[in-house]
mmCIF file of C-alpha atoms in Angstrom:
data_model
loop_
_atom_site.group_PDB
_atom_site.id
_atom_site.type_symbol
_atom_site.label_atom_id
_atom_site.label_comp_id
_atom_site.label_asym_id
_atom_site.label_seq_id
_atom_site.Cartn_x
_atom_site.Cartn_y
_atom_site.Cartn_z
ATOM 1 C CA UNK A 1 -27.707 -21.043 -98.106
ATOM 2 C CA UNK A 2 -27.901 -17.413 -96.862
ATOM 3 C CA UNK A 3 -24.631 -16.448 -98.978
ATOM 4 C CA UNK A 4 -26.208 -18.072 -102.034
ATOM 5 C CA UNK A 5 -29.401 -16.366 -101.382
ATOM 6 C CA UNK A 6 -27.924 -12.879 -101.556
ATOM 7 C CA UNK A 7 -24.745 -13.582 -103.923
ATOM 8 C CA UNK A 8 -26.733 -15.801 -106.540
ATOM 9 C CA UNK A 9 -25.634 -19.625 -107.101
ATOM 10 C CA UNK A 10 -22.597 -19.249 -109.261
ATOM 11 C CA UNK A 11 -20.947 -16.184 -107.546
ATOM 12 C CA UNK A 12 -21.530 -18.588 -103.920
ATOM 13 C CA UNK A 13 -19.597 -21.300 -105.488
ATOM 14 C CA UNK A 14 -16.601 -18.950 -107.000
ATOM 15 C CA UNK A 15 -16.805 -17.674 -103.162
ATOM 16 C CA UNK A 16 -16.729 -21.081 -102.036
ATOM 17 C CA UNK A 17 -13.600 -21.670 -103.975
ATOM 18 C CA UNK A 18 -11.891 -18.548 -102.751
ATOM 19 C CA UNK A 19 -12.620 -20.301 -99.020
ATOM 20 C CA UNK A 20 -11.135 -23.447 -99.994
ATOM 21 C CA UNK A 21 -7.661 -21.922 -101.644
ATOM 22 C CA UNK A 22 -7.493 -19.980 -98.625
ATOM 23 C CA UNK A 23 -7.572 -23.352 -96.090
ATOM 24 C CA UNK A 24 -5.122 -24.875 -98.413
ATOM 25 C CA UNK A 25 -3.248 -22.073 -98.443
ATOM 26 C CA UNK A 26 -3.043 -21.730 -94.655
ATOM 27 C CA UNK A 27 -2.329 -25.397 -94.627
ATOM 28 C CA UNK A 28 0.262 -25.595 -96.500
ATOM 29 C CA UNK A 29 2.051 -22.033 -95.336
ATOM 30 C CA UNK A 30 1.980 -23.642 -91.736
ATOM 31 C CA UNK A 31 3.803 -26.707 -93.252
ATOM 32 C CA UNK A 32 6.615 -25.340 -95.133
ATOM 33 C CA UNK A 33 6.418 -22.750 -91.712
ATOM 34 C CA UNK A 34 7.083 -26.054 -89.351
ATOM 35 C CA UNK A 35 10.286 -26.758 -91.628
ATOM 36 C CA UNK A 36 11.758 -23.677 -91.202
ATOM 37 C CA UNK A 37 11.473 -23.665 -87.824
ATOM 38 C CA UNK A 38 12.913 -27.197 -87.317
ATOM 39 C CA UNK A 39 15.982 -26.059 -90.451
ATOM 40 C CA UNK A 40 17.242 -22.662 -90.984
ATOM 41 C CA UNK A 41 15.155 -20.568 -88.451
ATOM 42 C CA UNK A 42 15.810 -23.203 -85.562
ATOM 43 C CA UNK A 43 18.466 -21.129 -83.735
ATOM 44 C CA UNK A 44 17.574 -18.003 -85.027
ATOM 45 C CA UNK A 45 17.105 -15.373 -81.744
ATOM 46 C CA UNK A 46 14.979 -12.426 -83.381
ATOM 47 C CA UNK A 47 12.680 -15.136 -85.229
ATOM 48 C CA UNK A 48 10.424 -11.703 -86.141
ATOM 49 C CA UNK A 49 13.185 -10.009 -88.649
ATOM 50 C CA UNK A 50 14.744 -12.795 -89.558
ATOM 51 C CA UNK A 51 15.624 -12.648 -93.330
ATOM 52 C CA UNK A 52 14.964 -15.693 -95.159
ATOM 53 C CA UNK A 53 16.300 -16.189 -98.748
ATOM 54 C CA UNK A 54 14.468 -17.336 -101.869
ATOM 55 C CA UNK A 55 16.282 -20.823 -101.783
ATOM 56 C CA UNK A 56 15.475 -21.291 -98.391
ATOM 57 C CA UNK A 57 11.677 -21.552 -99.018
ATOM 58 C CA UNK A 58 11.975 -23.448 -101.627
ATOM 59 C CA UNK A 59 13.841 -26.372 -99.246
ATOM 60 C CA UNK A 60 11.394 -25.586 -97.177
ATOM 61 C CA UNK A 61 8.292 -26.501 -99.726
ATOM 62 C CA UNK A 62 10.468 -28.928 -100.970
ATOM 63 C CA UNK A 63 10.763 -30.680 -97.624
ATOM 64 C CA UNK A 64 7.346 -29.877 -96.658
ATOM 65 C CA UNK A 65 6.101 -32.217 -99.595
ATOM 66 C CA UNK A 66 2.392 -31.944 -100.782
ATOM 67 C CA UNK A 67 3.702 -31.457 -104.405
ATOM 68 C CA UNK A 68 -0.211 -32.159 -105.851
ATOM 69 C CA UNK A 69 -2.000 -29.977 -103.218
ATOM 70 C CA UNK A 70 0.749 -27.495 -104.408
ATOM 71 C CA UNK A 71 -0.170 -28.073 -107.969
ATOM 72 C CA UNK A 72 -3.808 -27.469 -106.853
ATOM 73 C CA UNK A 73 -3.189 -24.302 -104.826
ATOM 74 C CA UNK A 74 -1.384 -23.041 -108.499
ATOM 75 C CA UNK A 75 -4.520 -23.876 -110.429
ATOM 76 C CA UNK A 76 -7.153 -22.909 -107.886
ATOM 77 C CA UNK A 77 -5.019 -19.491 -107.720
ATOM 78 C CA UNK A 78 -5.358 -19.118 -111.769
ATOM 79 C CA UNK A 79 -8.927 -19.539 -111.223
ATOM 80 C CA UNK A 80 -9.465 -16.895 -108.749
ATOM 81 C CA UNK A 81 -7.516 -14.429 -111.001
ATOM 82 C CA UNK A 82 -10.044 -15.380 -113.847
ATOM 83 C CA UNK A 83 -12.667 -14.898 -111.255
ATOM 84 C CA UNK A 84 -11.662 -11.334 -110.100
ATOM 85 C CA UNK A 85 -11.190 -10.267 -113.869
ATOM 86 C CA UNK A 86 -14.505 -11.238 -114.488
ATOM 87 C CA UNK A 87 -15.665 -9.525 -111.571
ATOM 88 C CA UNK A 88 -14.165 -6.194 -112.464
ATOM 89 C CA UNK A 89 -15.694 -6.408 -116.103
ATOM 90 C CA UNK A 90 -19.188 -6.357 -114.377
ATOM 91 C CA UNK A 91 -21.122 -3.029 -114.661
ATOM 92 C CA UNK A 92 -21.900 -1.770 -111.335
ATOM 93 C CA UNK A 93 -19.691 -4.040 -109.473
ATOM 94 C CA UNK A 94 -19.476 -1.466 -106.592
ATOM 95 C CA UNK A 95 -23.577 -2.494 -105.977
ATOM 96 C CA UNK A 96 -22.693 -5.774 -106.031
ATOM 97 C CA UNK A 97 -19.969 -6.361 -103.432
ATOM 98 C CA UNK A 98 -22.329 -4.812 -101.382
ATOM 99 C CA UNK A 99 -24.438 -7.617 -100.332
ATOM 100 C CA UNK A 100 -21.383 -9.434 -100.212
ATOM 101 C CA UNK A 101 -19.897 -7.997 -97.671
ATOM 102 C CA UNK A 102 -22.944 -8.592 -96.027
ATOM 103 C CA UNK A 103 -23.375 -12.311 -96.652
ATOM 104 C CA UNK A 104 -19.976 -12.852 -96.185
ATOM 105 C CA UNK A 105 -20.509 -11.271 -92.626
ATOM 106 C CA UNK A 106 -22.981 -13.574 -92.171
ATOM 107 C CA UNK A 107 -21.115 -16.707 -92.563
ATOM 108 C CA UNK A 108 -17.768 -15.769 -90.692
ATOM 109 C CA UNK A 109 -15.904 -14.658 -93.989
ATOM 110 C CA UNK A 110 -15.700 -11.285 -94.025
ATOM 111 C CA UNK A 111 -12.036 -11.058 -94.443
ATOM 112 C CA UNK A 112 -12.284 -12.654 -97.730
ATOM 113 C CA UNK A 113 -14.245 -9.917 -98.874
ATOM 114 C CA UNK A 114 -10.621 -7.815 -98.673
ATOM 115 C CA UNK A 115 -9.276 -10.502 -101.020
ATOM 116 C CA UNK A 116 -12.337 -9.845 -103.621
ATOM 117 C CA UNK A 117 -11.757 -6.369 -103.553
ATOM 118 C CA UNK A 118 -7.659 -6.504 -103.772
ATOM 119 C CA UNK A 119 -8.021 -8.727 -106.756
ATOM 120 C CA UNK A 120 -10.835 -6.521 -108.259
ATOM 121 C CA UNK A 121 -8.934 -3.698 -108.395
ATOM 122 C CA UNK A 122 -5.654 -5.521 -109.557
ATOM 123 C CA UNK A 123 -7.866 -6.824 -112.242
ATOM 124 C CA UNK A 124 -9.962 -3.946 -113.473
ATOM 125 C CA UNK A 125 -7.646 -2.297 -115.538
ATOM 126 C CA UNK A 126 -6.018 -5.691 -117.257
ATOM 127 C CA UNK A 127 -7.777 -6.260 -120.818
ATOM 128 C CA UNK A 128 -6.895 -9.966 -120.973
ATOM 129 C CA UNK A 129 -6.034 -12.177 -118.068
ATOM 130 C CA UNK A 130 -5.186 -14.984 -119.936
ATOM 131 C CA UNK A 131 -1.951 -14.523 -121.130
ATOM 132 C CA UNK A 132 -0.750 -13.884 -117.474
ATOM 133 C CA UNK A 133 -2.420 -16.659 -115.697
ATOM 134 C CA UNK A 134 -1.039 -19.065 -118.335
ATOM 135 C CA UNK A 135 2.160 -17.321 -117.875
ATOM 136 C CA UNK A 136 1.938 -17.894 -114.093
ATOM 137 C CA UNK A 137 0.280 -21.538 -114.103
ATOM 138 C CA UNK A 138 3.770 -22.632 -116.106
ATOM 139 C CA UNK A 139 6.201 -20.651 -114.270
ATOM 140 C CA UNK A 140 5.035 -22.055 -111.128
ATOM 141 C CA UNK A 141 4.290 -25.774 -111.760
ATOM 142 C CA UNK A 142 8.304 -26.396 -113.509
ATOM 143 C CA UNK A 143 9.374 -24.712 -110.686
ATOM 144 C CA UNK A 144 7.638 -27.163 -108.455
ATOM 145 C CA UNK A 145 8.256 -30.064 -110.859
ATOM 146 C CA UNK A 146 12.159 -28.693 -110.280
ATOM 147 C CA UNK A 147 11.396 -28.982 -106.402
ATOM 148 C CA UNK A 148 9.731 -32.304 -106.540
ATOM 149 C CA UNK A 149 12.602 -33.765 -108.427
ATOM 150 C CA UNK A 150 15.789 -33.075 -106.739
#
């Protein structure tokens, strides 16, 4: 309620969904972590510079499972990229993220507030998101379909 009441109802809930895609995120990082740990980085003595290759994450998420919270993290990432190009299309948007920093304060989220403003200025000098997001939604979800199938 106090984010809402300084952010407005529609920015809370795009908030809100930044929050949640962050948890799943975490979630499912600290999964496809647990593999590696278990597989390839098991005997591994320098476990900070260890080099890990492309194919050996994707065992990893491919052993780690969660193929539809995977698909969800893809879409829920499109949407934040839509929400940050938005965002940076707003006059003024300086003012705004303003109070959110403060309401995010206020409700323990202030590091998300560092996301907002990384994708804000990744977005603001894009003309049309579109293109890339659909571009990214496909690219990821056959190469999960790939990783769900073998």
């Amino acid at each position: 309620q106090k984010l809402k009441s300084v952010t407005g109802e529609e920015m809370t809930a795009n908030i809100h969904r930044l929050i949640l895609l962050n948890k799943l995120t975490d979630e499912l990082d600290l999964e496809t972590a647990q593999v590696l740990l278990k597989t390839d980085l098991k005997k591994v003595p320098d476990i900070e510079n260890a080099a890990l290759s492309v194919d050996q994450l994707n065992r990893a998420i491919q052993q780690a499972g969660r193929f539809e919270d995977r698909v969800r993290q893809i879409e829920m990432v499109a949407e934040a990229l839509s929400f940050f190009f938005a965002l940076s299309k707003l006059p003024m948007i300086r003012l705004v993220l303003a109070p959110i920093k403060v309401a995010a304060s206020m409700v323990g989220a202030l590091e998300l507030v560092g996301t907002m403003e990384a994708g804000y200025n990744i977005s603001k000098n894009i003309k049309d998101m579109k293109p890339f997001t659909e571009a990214f939604v496909e690219r990821e979800k056959e190469l999960l379909a790939s990783l769900a199938s073998v």
